[in-house]
XYZ file of C-alpha atoms in Angstrom:
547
model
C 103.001 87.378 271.595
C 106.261 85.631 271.019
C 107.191 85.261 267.353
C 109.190 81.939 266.444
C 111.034 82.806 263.762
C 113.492 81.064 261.293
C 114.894 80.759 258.404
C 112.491 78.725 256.644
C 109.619 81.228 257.362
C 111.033 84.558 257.293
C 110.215 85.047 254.397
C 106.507 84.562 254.588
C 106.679 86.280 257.965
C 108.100 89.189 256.280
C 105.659 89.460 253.253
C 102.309 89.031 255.649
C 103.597 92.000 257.731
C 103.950 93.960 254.884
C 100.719 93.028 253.783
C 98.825 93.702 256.591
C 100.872 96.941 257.098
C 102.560 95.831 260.807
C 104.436 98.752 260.937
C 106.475 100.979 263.861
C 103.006 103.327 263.110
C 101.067 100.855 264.975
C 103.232 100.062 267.893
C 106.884 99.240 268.895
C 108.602 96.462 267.469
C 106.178 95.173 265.638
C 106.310 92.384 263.563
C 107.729 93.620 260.416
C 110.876 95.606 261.993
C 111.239 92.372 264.018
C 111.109 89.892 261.114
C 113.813 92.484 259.010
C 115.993 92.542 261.650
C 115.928 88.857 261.892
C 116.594 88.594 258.387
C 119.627 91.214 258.156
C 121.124 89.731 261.580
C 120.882 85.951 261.268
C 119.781 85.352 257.756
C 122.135 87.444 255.636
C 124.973 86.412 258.053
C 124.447 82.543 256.923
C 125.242 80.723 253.848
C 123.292 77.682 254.608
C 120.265 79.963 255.923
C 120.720 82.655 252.967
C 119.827 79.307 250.936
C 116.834 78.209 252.865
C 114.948 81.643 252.672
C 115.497 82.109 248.880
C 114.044 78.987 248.298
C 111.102 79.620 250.625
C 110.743 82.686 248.153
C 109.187 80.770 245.338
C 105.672 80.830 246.565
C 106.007 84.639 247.293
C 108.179 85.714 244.649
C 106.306 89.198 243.546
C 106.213 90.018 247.428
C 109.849 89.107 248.017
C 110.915 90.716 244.968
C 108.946 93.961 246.158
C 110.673 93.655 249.554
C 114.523 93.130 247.767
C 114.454 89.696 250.052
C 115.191 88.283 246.282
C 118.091 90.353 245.719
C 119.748 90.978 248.945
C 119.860 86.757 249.431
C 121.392 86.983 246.148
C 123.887 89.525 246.153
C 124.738 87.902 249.960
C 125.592 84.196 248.224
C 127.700 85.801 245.199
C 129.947 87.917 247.794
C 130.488 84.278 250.288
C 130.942 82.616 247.031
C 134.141 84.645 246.059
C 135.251 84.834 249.383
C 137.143 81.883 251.210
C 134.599 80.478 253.464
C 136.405 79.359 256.533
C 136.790 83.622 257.021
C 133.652 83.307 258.287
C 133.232 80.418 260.125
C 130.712 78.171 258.401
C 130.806 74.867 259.055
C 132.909 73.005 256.366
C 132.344 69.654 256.506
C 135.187 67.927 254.329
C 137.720 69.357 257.342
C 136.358 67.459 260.146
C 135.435 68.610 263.703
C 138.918 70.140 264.795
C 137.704 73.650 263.623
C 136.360 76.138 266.164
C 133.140 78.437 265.813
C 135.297 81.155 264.341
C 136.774 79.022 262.158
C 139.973 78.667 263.373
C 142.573 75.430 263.396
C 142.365 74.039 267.237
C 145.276 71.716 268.176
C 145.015 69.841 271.811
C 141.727 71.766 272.011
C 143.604 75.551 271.959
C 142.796 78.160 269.256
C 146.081 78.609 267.298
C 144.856 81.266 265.263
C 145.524 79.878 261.861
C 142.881 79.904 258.965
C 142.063 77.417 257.100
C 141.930 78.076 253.318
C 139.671 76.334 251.606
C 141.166 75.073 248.402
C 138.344 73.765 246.509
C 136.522 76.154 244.318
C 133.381 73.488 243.876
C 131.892 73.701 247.341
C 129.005 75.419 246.333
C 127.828 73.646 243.362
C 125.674 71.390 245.371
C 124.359 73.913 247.722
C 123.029 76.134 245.031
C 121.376 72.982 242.799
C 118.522 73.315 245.532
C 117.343 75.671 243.890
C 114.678 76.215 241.326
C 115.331 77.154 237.728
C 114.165 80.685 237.943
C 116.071 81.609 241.231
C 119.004 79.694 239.256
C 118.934 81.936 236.704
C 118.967 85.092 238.912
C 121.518 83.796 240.816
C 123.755 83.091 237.635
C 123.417 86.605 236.391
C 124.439 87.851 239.843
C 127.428 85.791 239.941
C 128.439 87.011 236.922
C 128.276 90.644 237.358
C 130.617 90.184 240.248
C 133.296 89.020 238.439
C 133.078 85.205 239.338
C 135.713 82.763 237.072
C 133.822 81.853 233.780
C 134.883 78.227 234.586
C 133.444 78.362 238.091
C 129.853 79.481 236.515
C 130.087 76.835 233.900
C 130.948 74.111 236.585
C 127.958 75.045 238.657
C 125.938 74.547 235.535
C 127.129 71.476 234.856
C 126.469 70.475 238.030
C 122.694 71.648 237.930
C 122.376 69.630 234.372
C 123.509 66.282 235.513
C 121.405 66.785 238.451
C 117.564 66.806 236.553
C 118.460 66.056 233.341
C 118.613 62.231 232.465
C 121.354 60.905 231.193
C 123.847 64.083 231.310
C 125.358 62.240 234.644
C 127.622 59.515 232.184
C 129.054 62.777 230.504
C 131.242 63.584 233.616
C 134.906 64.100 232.974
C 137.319 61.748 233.848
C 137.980 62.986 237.297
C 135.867 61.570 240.164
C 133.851 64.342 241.554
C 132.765 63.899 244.928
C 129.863 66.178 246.010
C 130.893 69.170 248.197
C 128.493 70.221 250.496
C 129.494 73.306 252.897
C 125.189 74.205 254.052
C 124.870 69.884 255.657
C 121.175 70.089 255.835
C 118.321 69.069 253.648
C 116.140 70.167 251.496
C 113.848 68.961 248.952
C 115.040 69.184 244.905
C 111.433 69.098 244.320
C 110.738 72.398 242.494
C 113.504 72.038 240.280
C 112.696 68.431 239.051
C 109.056 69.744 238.393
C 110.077 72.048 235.703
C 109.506 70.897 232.228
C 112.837 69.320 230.431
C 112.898 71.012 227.649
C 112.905 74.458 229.618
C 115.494 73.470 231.566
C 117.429 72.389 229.071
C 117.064 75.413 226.542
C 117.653 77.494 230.284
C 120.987 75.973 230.843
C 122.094 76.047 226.913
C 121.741 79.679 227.577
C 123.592 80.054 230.583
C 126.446 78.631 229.193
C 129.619 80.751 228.526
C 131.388 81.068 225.548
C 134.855 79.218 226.012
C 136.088 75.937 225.325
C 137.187 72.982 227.130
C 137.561 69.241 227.324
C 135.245 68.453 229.971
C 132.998 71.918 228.955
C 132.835 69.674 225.311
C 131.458 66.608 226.956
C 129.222 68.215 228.311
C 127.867 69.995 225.028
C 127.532 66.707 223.270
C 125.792 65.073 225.975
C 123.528 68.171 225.973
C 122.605 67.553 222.219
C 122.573 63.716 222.745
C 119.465 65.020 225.289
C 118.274 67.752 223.512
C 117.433 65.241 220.435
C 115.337 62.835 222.990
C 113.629 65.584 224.279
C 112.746 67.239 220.982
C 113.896 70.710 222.262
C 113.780 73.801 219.655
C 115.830 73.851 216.974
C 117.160 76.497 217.827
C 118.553 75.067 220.862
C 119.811 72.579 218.742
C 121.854 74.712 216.402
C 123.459 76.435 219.164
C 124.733 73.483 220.660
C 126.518 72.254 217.851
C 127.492 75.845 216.843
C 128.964 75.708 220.192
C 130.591 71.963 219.657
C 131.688 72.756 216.363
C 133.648 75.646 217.337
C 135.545 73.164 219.547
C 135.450 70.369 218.289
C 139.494 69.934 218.791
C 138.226 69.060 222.125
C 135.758 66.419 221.314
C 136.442 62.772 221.500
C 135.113 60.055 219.436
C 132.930 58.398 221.645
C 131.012 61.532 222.482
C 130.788 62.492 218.442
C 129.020 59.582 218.387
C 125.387 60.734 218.862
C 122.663 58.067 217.722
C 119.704 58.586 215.474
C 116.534 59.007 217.495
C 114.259 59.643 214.201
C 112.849 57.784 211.968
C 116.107 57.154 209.857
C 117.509 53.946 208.975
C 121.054 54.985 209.946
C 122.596 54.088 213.209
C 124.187 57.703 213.919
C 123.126 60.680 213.129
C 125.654 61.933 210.802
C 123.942 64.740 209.182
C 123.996 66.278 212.841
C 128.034 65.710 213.244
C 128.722 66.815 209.794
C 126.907 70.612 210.668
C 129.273 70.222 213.488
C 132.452 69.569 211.352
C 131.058 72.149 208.824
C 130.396 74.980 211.749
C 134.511 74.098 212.717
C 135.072 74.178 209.188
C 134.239 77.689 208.330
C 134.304 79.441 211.805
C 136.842 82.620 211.602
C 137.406 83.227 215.028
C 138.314 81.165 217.858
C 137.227 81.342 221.345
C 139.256 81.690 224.143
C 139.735 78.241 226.501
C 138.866 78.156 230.235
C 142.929 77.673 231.072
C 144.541 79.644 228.656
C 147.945 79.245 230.028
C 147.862 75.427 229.901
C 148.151 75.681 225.777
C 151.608 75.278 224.621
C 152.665 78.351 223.310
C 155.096 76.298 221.032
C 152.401 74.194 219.276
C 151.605 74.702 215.331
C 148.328 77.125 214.840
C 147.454 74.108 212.379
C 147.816 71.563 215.156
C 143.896 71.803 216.291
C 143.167 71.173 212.461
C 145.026 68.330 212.284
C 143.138 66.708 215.497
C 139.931 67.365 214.069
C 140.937 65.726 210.533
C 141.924 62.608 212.696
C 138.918 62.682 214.264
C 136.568 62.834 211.312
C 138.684 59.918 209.606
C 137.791 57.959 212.832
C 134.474 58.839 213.102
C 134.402 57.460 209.399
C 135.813 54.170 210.168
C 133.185 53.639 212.978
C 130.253 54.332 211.029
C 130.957 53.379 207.794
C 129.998 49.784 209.263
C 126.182 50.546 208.836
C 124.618 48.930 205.521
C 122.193 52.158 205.358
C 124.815 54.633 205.291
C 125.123 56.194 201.263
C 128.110 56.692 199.934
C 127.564 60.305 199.055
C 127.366 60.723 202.495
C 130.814 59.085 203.070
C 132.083 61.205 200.581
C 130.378 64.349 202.183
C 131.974 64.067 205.606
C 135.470 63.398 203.886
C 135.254 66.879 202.414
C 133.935 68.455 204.879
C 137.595 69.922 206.052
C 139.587 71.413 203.661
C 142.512 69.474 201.791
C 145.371 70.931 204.021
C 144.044 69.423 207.188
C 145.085 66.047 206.226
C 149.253 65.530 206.160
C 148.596 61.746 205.514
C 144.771 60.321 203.743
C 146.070 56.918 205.524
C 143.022 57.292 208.270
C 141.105 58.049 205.579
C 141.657 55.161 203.335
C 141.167 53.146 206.393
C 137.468 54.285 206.456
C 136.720 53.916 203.013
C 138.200 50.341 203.130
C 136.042 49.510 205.960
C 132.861 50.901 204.201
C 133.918 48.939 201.111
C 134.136 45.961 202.942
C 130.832 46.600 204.537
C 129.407 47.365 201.054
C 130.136 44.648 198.665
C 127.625 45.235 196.279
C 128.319 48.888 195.279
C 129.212 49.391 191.589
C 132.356 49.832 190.034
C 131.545 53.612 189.516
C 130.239 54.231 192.819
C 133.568 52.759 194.081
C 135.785 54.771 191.886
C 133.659 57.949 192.905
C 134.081 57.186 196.787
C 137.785 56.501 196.088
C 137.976 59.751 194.374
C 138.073 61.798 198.046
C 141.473 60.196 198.404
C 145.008 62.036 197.250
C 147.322 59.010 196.846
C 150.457 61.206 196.891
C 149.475 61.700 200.671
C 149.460 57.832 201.341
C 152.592 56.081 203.061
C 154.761 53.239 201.904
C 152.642 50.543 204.260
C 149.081 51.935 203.147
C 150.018 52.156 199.476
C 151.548 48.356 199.775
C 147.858 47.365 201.236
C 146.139 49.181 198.481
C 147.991 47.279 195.863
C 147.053 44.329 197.046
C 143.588 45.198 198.065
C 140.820 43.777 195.792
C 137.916 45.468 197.289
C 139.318 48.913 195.439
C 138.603 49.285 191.781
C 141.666 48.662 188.843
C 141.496 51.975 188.270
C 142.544 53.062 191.824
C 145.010 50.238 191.713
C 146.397 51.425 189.254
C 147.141 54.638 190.165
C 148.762 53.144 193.768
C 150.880 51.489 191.844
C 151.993 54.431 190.198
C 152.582 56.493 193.393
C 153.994 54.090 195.070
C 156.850 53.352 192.527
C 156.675 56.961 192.269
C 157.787 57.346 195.713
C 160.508 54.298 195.833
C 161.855 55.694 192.736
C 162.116 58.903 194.865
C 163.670 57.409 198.114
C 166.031 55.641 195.988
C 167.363 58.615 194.818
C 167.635 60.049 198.176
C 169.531 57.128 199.185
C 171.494 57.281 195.775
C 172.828 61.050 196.763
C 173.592 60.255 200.203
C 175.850 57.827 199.238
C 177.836 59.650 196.538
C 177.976 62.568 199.199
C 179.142 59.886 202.042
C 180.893 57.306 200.141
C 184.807 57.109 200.183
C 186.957 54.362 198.544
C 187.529 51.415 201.083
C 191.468 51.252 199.894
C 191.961 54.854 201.389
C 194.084 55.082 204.423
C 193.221 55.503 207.603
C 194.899 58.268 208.802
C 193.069 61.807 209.317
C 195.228 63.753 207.111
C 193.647 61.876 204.015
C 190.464 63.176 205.396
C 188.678 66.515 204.428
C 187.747 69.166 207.489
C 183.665 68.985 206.864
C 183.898 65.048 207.345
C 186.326 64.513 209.974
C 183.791 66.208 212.453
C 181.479 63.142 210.996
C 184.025 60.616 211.955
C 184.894 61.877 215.082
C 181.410 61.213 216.184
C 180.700 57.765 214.823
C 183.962 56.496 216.478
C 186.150 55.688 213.430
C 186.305 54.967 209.915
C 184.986 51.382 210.167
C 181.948 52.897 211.481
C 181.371 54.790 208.216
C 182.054 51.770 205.978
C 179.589 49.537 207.744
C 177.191 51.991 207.259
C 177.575 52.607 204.007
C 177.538 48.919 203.691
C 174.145 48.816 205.153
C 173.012 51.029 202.680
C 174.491 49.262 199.624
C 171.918 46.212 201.276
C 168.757 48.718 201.750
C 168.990 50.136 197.708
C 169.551 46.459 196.566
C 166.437 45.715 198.028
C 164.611 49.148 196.548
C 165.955 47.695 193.800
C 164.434 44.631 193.579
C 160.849 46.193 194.576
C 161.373 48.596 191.927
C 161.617 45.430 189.482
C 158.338 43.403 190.830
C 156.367 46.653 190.394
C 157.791 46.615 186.562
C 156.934 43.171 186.335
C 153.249 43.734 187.628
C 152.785 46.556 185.836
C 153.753 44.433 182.646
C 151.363 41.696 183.475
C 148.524 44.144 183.529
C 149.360 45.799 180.542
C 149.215 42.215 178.807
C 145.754 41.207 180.401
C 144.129 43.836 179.072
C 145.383 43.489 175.505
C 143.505 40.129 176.248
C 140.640 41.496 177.269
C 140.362 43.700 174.161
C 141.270 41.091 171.872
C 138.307 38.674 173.350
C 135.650 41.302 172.283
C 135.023 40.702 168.541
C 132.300 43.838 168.366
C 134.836 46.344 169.183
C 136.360 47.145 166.092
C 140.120 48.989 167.321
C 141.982 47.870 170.069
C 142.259 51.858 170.667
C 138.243 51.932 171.189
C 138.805 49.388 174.335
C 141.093 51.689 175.857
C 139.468 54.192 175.756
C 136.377 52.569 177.411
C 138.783 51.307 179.973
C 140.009 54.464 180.597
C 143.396 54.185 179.291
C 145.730 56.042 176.873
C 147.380 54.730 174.092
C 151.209 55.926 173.486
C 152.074 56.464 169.790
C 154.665 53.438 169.451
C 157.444 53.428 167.086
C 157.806 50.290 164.631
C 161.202 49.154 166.629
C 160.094 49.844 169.755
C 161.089 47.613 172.637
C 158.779 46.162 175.185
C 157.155 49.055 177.228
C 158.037 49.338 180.879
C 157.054 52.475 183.185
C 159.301 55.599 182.840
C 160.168 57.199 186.277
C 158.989 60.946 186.608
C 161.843 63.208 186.330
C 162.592 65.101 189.386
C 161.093 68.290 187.551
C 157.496 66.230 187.376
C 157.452 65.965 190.855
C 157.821 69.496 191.900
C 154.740 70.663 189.443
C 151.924 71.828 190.881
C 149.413 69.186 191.748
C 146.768 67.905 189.486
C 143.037 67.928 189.678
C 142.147 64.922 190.223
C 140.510 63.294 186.923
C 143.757 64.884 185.497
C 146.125 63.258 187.925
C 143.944 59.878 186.321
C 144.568 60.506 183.087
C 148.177 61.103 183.586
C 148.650 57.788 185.454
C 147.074 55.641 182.670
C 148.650 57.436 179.830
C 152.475 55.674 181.034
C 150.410 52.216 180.307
């Protein structure tokens, strides 16, 4: 009888022959040595029929497996996938129709022998998302023992997640991807989709490679944000953000933002993003990224540090918004990273300002305890000017703003004080260069003349007038505090010393002399500055002791 055979039932063809023995023993070409040679000629030979009989293998997987149908389609797609496809002629759609069966370019309907490359490396991903998880899997592991780019394998996953798992498909990198298709004909996603989420989902965590990307890093968070809707293992969980957290460099805020699907009161779940920060936090080794010759090879080994400090102090400001978040919590994820990943605490004084705001009815102690994550040394001029005139922050941290920040004018002034002795030449010398020593005529040559240097010089006359004059309000504040408290000390009649207020303030008496003159604040000597830093209720105590 004549056999119609195809790729769709080969498979099954070949199995029942087995089963019911159909062998050369029983006559010639019989049904199984006609179904094999079907499926090593045509099958085998086919990408887009290779596809269609492993997926027609599901139903008869023991069988298939026992007749290496399984293995040979396998090992068949992982040697076309590394191989440029227009070698072997299958049809590529994105080229058009001027292609001919051997896959060469025709021009004016002649074969002009030339090849077209493909240059895509994606062409696949679609193709193989047909299939179900198991045959997924097995054709993963296959892949991979061939050698196949790390990238590539973790693209194809990708691909397979946003295809049956809801809500991966908004975690797409920025690029457009537009689906890639080389097999053109259908088939049904069915036994995939049937498969239980949370399978598929642990599946796919473990299929994914160890390295590091941007995109790769989107997709990890988006994997959690799923994982904690579908209730997946834990587990599963603390891989995933043992994966995120060990590159978290690459994160972005808006993915870091994962929401609380629990019973919590909080918005976000932050106790999830600070195992993340802590898993960055106290990982030793660093793995590789996909591209390692995009990184620059000039860029500081502290660099990725930095980016994930900025990103915490961000993350911060965005959440510290909810009423329900604690401060200990606040104060949790600012510690998180160590002290030397933060140049600058501006970002971070941002967030706590913001949580303040949002917090109004915290106490005085629970505000001085929050403010307590900050270093003031590290703030700039413009934040330490906003904190001194901020009246969400406690006197205490006022205070101590105030301090630093006449600290550091004191500082710059004497910068500015040095350059100018160094720089500065009487205006009544004479122009001519042989007045001039050899180390500064260089400097005049290039600023075009001596009435270049005295208008600069000028200019900063003007600049440490106006230090100057800051200096002088700060004394002047500083003054006017020192006298409202006295006033406040002096209303209390219960408190017998004046000493016993301060000291429930939290300030330090100075022993006075009995001719001494109004008290103003002292600047540090330069040798105070280059001491090793304080802890920080010491670093308090100093700060009120100049009072």
């Amino acid at each position: 009888m004549r056999a119609d055979l195809t790729p769709r039932n080969i498979v099954h063809v070949c199995c029942a022959a087995d089963y019911l023995e159909m062998t050369e023993e029983y006559g010639e070409s019989n049904l199984l040595s006609k179904s094999e040679s079907f499926f090593h000629k045509n099958v085998l030979r086919n990408w887009k029929d290779c596809i269609l009989a492993l997926q027609s293998c599901d139903s008869v997987m023991p069988q298939a497996e026992k007749l290496q149908i399984v293995s040979k389609c396998l090992n068949t797609l992982s040697m076309m996938v590394c191989t440029d496809p227009s070698l072997f002629g299958w049809p590529m759609m994105m080229y058009g129709s001027l292609q001919s069966p051997g896959g060469s370019i025709l021009w004016n309907g002649i074969n002009t022998g030339a090849r077209i490359r493909s240059a895509e490396s994606d062409w696949w991903f679609e193709d193989i998302s047909y299939l179900s998880v198991g045959l997924f899997e097995k054709l993963f592991h296959t892949m991979e023992s061939r050698g196949i780019r790390p990238e590539n394998l973790a693209g194809a996953i990708m691909h397979y997640g946003r295809k049956y798992l809801p809500g991966l498909s908004r975690w797409k990198s920025g690029q457009s991807s537009k689906t890639r298709t080389v097999a053109s004909f259908s088939l049904t996603p069915a036994a995939a989709a049937a498969v239980d989420q949370c399978v598929l989902l642990e599946t796919i965590e473990k299929l994914l490679p160890e390295k590091k990307g941007k995109s790769f890093c989107r997709f990890l968070l988006g994997l959690l944000r799923v994982a904690s809707i579908l209730g997946v293992s834990q587990a599963c969980k603390d891989s995933l953000e043992r994966r995120i957290g060990l590159q978290l460099e690459k994160a972005t805020l808006d993915g870091l933002l994962i929401p609380t699907y629990s019973d919590s009161d909080t918005l976000y779940d932050t106790d999830c993003t600070e195992r993340i920060i802590r898993h960055y936090a106290t990982s030793e080794s660093r793995i590789t990224s996909f591209s390692p010759s995009s990184l620059d090879p000039e860029a500081s080994p502290s660099e990725p540090l930095r980016k994930v400090a900025k990103l915490v102090d961000n993350y911060i400001a965005e959440v510290a918004s909810d009423v329900n978040l604690k401060p200990r919590k606040i104060r949790s994820l600012a510690e998180s990273l160590p002290e030397s990943s933060r140049p600058y605490h501006d970002g971070l004084y941002r967030g706590i300002d913001v949580y303040l705001k949002a917090h109004p009815w915290l106490s005085e102690r629970e505000k001085e305890e929050l403010c307590n994550v900050i270093d003031y040394q590290k703030l700039s001029i413009d934040a330490c000017a906003h904190a001194s005139q901020n009246e969400r922050l406690p006197l205490r941290v006022v205070l101590q703003v105030l301090f630093f920040e006449q600290m550091q004018l004191r500082t710059a002034l004497a910068g500015c004080l040095h350059v100018l002795d160094a720089e500065t030449v009487p205006a009544s010398a004479p122009a001519g260069p042989t007045t001039v020593p050899n180390d500064m005529a260089g400097q005049i040559v290039q600023r075009d003349g001596w009435v270049t240097v005295v208008r600069e010089n000028h200019v900063l006359k003007v600049d440490m007038e106006n230090m100057r004059s800051r200096v002088r309000e700060l004394e002047e504040e500083f003054t006017k505090i020192k006298q409202e408290m006295k006033k406040v000390s002096k209303s209390h009649s219960t408190l017998s010393s004046p000493r016993l207020v301060d000291r429930k303030i939290g300030c330090k008496l100075l022993p006075r002399s009995s001719n001494a003159q109004p008290v103003t604040i002292d600047t540090p000597r330069a040798s105070s500055v280059e001491q090793p830093r304080l802890s920080r209720h010491s670093r308090h105590r100093k700060s009120f002791s100049l009072i």
